[in-house]
Amino acid sequence: MSGKIKTTLIRIDNYGPWTLELGNDREYKLQILQAQLYAHLQRLFAEREGALFYNRFDEMVAVSNGISFEDHSKIQEEVSKNYPFTISMGIGLAEKPYDALEMATKALQRNGVKKVVGEFDESYEKSVKIAHIDVNNITGNIIDKLSAYETALMMNKLNVELSELFLNHKALTFFCGGDNFMVIANGVSENEVKDILEKVGKNFNLTLKAGIGIARTARKAIELATKGLDSIRKGKLNGPVHEIFDLS
Ligand SMILES: Nc1nc2c(ncn2[C@@H]2O[C@H](COP(=O)(O)OP(=O)(O)OP(=O)(O)O)[C@@H](O)[C@H]2O)c(=O)[nH]1
Ligand SMILES: [Mg+2]
């Protein structure tokens, strides 16, 4: 697969010092703002065929293939108009997701407030590979047997193990709620995904499945990944992994 993955790191400018100004009774206000910002940015990126992931709640990562500098600037303006802070965005373009995000991080480190900095090259921004991973029958095997807290702890541990194993391939894993994980997986083969799922499944005494989508944009890649996953779920395909391409 030729082409590169583009990631955008979104950081709230001077967030730390600003939060302190809100006093000690601030946590609920920050949680509301962060949730609103996430929802808003998810929509702004999705409208431009991208996808957004929580990184550390107050710092988010988008897969932004095909989204221009001008569009990033429009997103930034929209945030400036609606929130009591501004954001900066660092953009990285590389063959491997980890390298793209590292470039994005470095771009932000070199620059100050309300910046949009980094790599744009539309001719390379045409391949996104995303795996949508899901636990088989989490309802019967885990949710109905363990306490809600233990289930959540298990998902956290699963997130750590998946993240580490995919990071060995320079791929980035994000927990998306329930029993769902999305991996920005450019450079990881279908067989490598399968091996990781089997290894993690053994360690946690459960089984996992994954749809993999390959497309020009993040939103389409996720749509295809989820389609692959649902086909396995409905028994139309033998799992645990199914890959679908659409580079039209
Ligand atoms: N983020 C996200 N969450 C989902 C999605 N589908 C289901 N969920 C949530 O994930 C949890 C588990 O759902 P399922 O994976 O369908 O349930 P399951 O018992 O594991 O069943 P199978 O996966 O079909 O074996 C539920 O809390 C759902 O709300 C999805 O596409 N994305
Ligand atoms: Mg499931």
Coordinates of C-alpha atoms and ligand atoms in Angstrom, one line a residue:
M1 CA 0.0 0.0 0.0
S2 CA 1.5 3.3 -1.0
G3 CA 0.7 6.6 0.5
K4 CA 1.1 8.0 4.0
I5 CA -1.0 8.5 7.1
K6 CA -1.6 12.0 8.4
T7 CA -2.3 12.7 12.0
T8 CA -3.2 16.0 13.7
L9 CA -2.4 16.5 17.4
I10 CA -4.8 19.0 18.9
R11 CA -3.7 20.8 22.1
I12 CA -5.5 23.4 24.1
D13 CA -3.2 26.5 24.4
N14 CA -2.1 27.3 28.0
Y15 CA -4.7 25.0 29.4
G16 CA -2.8 24.2 32.6
P17 CA -2.5 27.8 33.8
W18 CA -6.0 28.6 32.6
T19 CA -7.6 25.7 34.6
L20 CA -6.0 27.1 37.8
E21 CA -7.8 30.4 37.3
L22 CA -11.1 28.5 37.7
G23 CA -10.5 27.9 41.4
N24 CA -10.9 24.6 43.3
D25 CA -14.5 23.9 42.4
R26 CA -13.4 23.4 38.7
E27 CA -13.4 19.8 37.9
Y28 CA -17.0 19.5 36.7
K29 CA -16.5 22.6 34.5
L30 CA -13.4 21.1 32.9
Q31 CA -15.2 17.8 32.3
I32 CA -18.1 19.6 30.6
L33 CA -15.8 21.7 28.4
Q34 CA -13.6 18.7 27.4
A35 CA -16.7 16.6 26.5
Q36 CA -18.1 19.5 24.4
L37 CA -14.8 20.1 22.7
Y38 CA -14.5 16.4 21.8
A39 CA -18.0 16.3 20.4
H40 CA -17.5 19.5 18.5
L41 CA -14.1 18.5 17.0
Q42 CA -15.4 15.0 16.2
R43 CA -18.1 16.6 14.1
L44 CA -15.7 19.2 12.4
F45 CA -13.3 16.4 11.4
A46 CA -16.0 13.9 10.4
E47 CA -17.5 16.6 8.1
R48 CA -14.1 16.7 6.4
E49 CA -13.9 12.9 6.2
G50 CA -11.5 12.7 9.2
A51 CA -11.8 11.0 12.5
L52 CA -11.0 12.1 16.1
F53 CA -9.7 10.1 19.0
Y54 CA -9.3 11.0 22.7
N55 CA -5.7 10.9 23.6
R56 CA -5.6 12.4 27.1
F57 CA -9.1 14.0 27.1
D58 CA -7.6 17.5 27.0
E59 CA -5.4 16.5 24.1
M60 CA -6.8 14.8 21.0
V61 CA -5.6 13.1 17.9
A62 CA -7.2 13.2 14.5
V63 CA -6.5 11.2 11.4
S64 CA -6.6 14.0 8.9
N65 CA -5.8 12.6 5.5
G66 CA -7.1 14.9 2.8
I67 CA -7.8 17.7 5.2
S68 CA -6.0 20.9 4.0
F69 CA -4.2 23.6 6.0
E70 CA -7.2 25.9 5.2
D71 CA -9.6 23.4 6.7
H72 CA -7.5 23.0 9.8
S73 CA -7.5 26.8 10.2
K74 CA -11.3 26.9 9.8
I75 CA -11.6 24.3 12.6
Q76 CA -9.3 26.3 14.8
E77 CA -11.4 29.5 14.2
E78 CA -14.6 27.7 15.1
V79 CA -13.0 26.6 18.4
S80 CA -11.8 30.1 19.1
K81 CA -15.3 31.5 18.6
N82 CA -17.0 29.0 20.9
Y83 CA -14.6 28.2 23.8
P84 CA -12.8 30.3 26.4
F85 CA -9.5 29.1 25.0
T86 CA -7.7 28.6 21.7
I87 CA -6.2 25.4 20.3
S88 CA -3.0 24.6 18.4
M89 CA -2.6 21.8 15.9
G90 CA 0.5 19.9 14.9
I91 CA 0.3 17.8 11.7
G92 CA 2.6 14.9 10.8
L93 CA 2.7 12.8 7.6
A94 CA 4.6 9.5 7.5
E95 CA 4.3 5.9 6.4
K96 CA 3.8 4.7 10.0
P97 CA 1.2 6.2 12.4
Y98 CA 3.6 6.5 15.4
D99 CA 6.1 8.5 13.2
A100 CA 3.3 10.8 11.9
L101 CA 2.2 11.5 15.5
E102 CA 5.8 12.1 16.6
M103 CA 6.2 14.6 13.8
A104 CA 3.0 16.3 14.8
T105 CA 4.1 16.5 18.5
K106 CA 7.5 18.0 17.5
A107 CA 5.8 20.5 15.3
L108 CA 3.8 21.7 18.3
Q109 CA 6.8 21.7 20.7
R110 CA 8.6 24.1 18.4
N111 CA 5.7 26.6 18.3
G112 CA 3.6 28.7 20.6
V113 CA -0.1 29.6 20.7
K114 CA -2.9 29.2 18.1
K115 CA -0.7 27.5 15.6
V116 CA -1.4 25.2 12.7
V117 CA 2.0 23.7 11.8
G118 CA 3.3 20.6 10.1
E119 CA 3.3 18.5 7.0
F120 CA 0.8 18.8 4.1
D121 CA 1.2 17.0 0.8
E122 CA -2.0 15.9 -0.8
S123 CA -0.4 13.6 -3.3
Y124 CA 0.7 11.3 -0.4
E125 CA -2.4 11.6 1.8
K126 CA -4.3 8.7 0.2
S127 CA -4.1 5.7 2.4
V128 CA -5.6 5.1 5.8
K129 CA -5.7 1.7 7.4
I130 CA -7.8 1.3 10.5
A131 CA -8.7 -1.8 12.5
H132 CA -11.9 -1.9 14.6
I133 CA -11.4 -4.5 17.3
D134 CA -14.1 -5.9 19.5
V135 CA -14.4 -8.6 22.2
N136 CA -16.6 -11.6 21.4
N137 CA -19.6 -11.9 23.6
I138 CA -18.4 -9.5 26.3
T139 CA -22.0 -9.4 27.5
G140 CA -22.3 -13.1 28.4
N141 CA -18.7 -13.7 29.3
I142 CA -17.8 -10.6 31.3
I143 CA -20.5 -8.0 31.8
D144 CA -23.0 -10.5 33.3
K145 CA -20.3 -12.1 35.5
L146 CA -18.1 -9.4 36.9
S147 CA -18.9 -6.1 38.6
A148 CA -19.0 -3.0 36.3
Y149 CA -15.8 -1.8 37.8
E150 CA -13.9 -5.1 37.1
T151 CA -15.2 -5.1 33.5
A152 CA -13.9 -1.5 33.1
L153 CA -10.5 -2.5 34.6
M154 CA -10.3 -5.4 32.2
M155 CA -10.9 -3.1 29.3
N156 CA -8.2 -0.8 30.6
K157 CA -5.7 -3.7 30.8
L158 CA -6.8 -4.9 27.4
N159 CA -6.2 -1.4 26.1
V160 CA -2.7 -1.3 27.5
E161 CA -1.8 -4.7 26.1
L162 CA -3.2 -4.0 22.6
S163 CA -1.5 -0.6 22.6
E164 CA 1.9 -2.1 23.4
L165 CA 1.7 -4.9 20.9
F166 CA 0.5 -2.6 18.1
L167 CA 3.1 0.0 19.0
N168 CA 5.8 -2.6 18.2
H169 CA 4.5 -2.1 14.7
K170 CA 4.3 1.7 15.1
A171 CA 0.5 1.5 15.1
L172 CA -1.7 3.5 17.5
T173 CA -4.5 2.1 19.5
F174 CA -7.4 4.1 21.0
F175 CA -10.2 2.8 23.3
C176 CA -13.6 4.0 21.9
G177 CA -16.0 2.7 24.6
G178 CA -17.8 -0.5 25.4
D179 CA -15.5 -3.2 24.2
N180 CA -14.3 -1.3 21.1
F181 CA -10.8 -0.4 20.1
M182 CA -9.6 1.5 16.9
V183 CA -6.1 1.0 15.7
I184 CA -4.5 3.3 13.2
A185 CA -2.8 0.5 11.5
N186 CA -0.9 1.6 8.3
G187 CA 1.9 -0.9 7.8
V188 CA 0.4 -3.7 9.8
S189 CA -0.7 -6.8 7.8
E190 CA -4.0 -8.7 8.3
N191 CA -1.9 -11.6 9.6
E192 CA -0.1 -9.5 12.1
V193 CA -3.4 -8.1 13.4
K194 CA -4.7 -11.7 13.7
D195 CA -1.5 -12.8 15.7
I196 CA -2.0 -9.9 18.1
L197 CA -5.6 -10.7 18.7
E198 CA -4.8 -14.4 19.4
K199 CA -2.0 -13.5 21.8
V200 CA -4.1 -11.0 23.7
G201 CA -7.1 -13.3 23.7
K202 CA -5.0 -16.1 25.3
N203 CA -3.6 -13.8 28.0
F204 CA -7.1 -12.6 28.9
N205 CA -9.0 -15.8 28.4
L206 CA -11.3 -14.3 25.8
T207 CA -11.5 -14.0 22.0
L208 CA -11.4 -10.9 19.8
K209 CA -12.4 -10.0 16.3
A210 CA -11.4 -7.2 14.0
G211 CA -12.6 -5.5 10.8
I212 CA -9.9 -3.7 8.9
G213 CA -10.7 -0.9 6.5
I214 CA -8.4 0.6 3.9
A215 CA -9.5 3.8 2.2
R216 CA -8.3 7.3 1.2
T217 CA -9.9 8.9 4.3
A218 CA -10.2 8.0 8.0
R219 CA -14.0 8.2 8.0
K220 CA -14.3 5.8 5.1
A221 CA -11.6 3.4 6.6
I222 CA -13.6 3.3 9.8
E223 CA -16.8 2.6 8.0
L224 CA -15.2 -0.3 6.2
A225 CA -13.6 -1.6 9.3
T226 CA -16.9 -1.6 11.1
K227 CA -18.5 -3.2 8.1
G228 CA -15.9 -6.0 8.3
L229 CA -16.5 -6.4 12.0
D230 CA -20.3 -6.6 11.6
S231 CA -19.9 -9.2 8.9
I232 CA -17.9 -11.4 11.2
R233 CA -20.5 -10.7 14.0
K234 CA -23.4 -11.7 11.8
G235 CA -21.6 -15.0 10.9
K236 CA -21.4 -14.0 7.2
L237 CA -17.6 -14.4 7.4
N238 CA -15.3 -16.6 9.4
G239 CA -13.3 -14.3 11.8
P240 CA -11.3 -13.3 13.6
V241 CA -10.1 -10.8 11.0
H242 CA -11.6 -9.4 7.8
E243 CA -10.1 -6.7 5.6
I244 CA -12.0 -4.5 3.1
F245 CA -10.4 -2.1 0.6
D246 CA -11.9 1.0 -1.1
L247 CA -9.3 3.3 -2.6
S248 CA -11.7 4.7 -5.3
Ligands
LIG1 N1 -17.8 2.7 20.2 C1 -18.5 1.7 19.9 N2 -19.2 1.0 20.8 C2 -20.0 0.0 20.4 C3 -20.1 -0.4 19.0 N3 -20.9 -1.5 18.9 C4 -21.3 -1.8 20.2 N4 -20.7 -0.9 21.1 C5 -20.8 -1.0 22.6 O1 -20.0 -2.1 23.0 C6 -20.6 -2.9 24.0 C7 -20.6 -4.3 23.7 O2 -21.4 -4.5 22.5 P1 -21.2 -5.8 21.6 O3 -19.7 -5.9 21.2 O4 -22.1 -5.7 20.5 O5 -21.6 -7.0 22.6 P2 -21.0 -8.4 22.7 O6 -21.7 -9.1 23.9 O7 -19.5 -8.4 22.9 O8 -21.4 -9.2 21.4 P3 -20.5 -9.6 20.1 O9 -19.4 -8.6 20.0 O10 -21.5 -9.5 19.0 O11 -20.0 -11.0 20.4 C8 -21.9 -2.2 24.2 O12 -21.8 -1.5 25.4 C9 -22.2 -1.4 23.0 O13 -22.9 -0.2 23.4 C10 -19.4 0.4 18.0 O14 -19.4 0.2 16.8 N5 -18.6 1.4 18.5
MG2 MG -18.3 -7.4 21.5

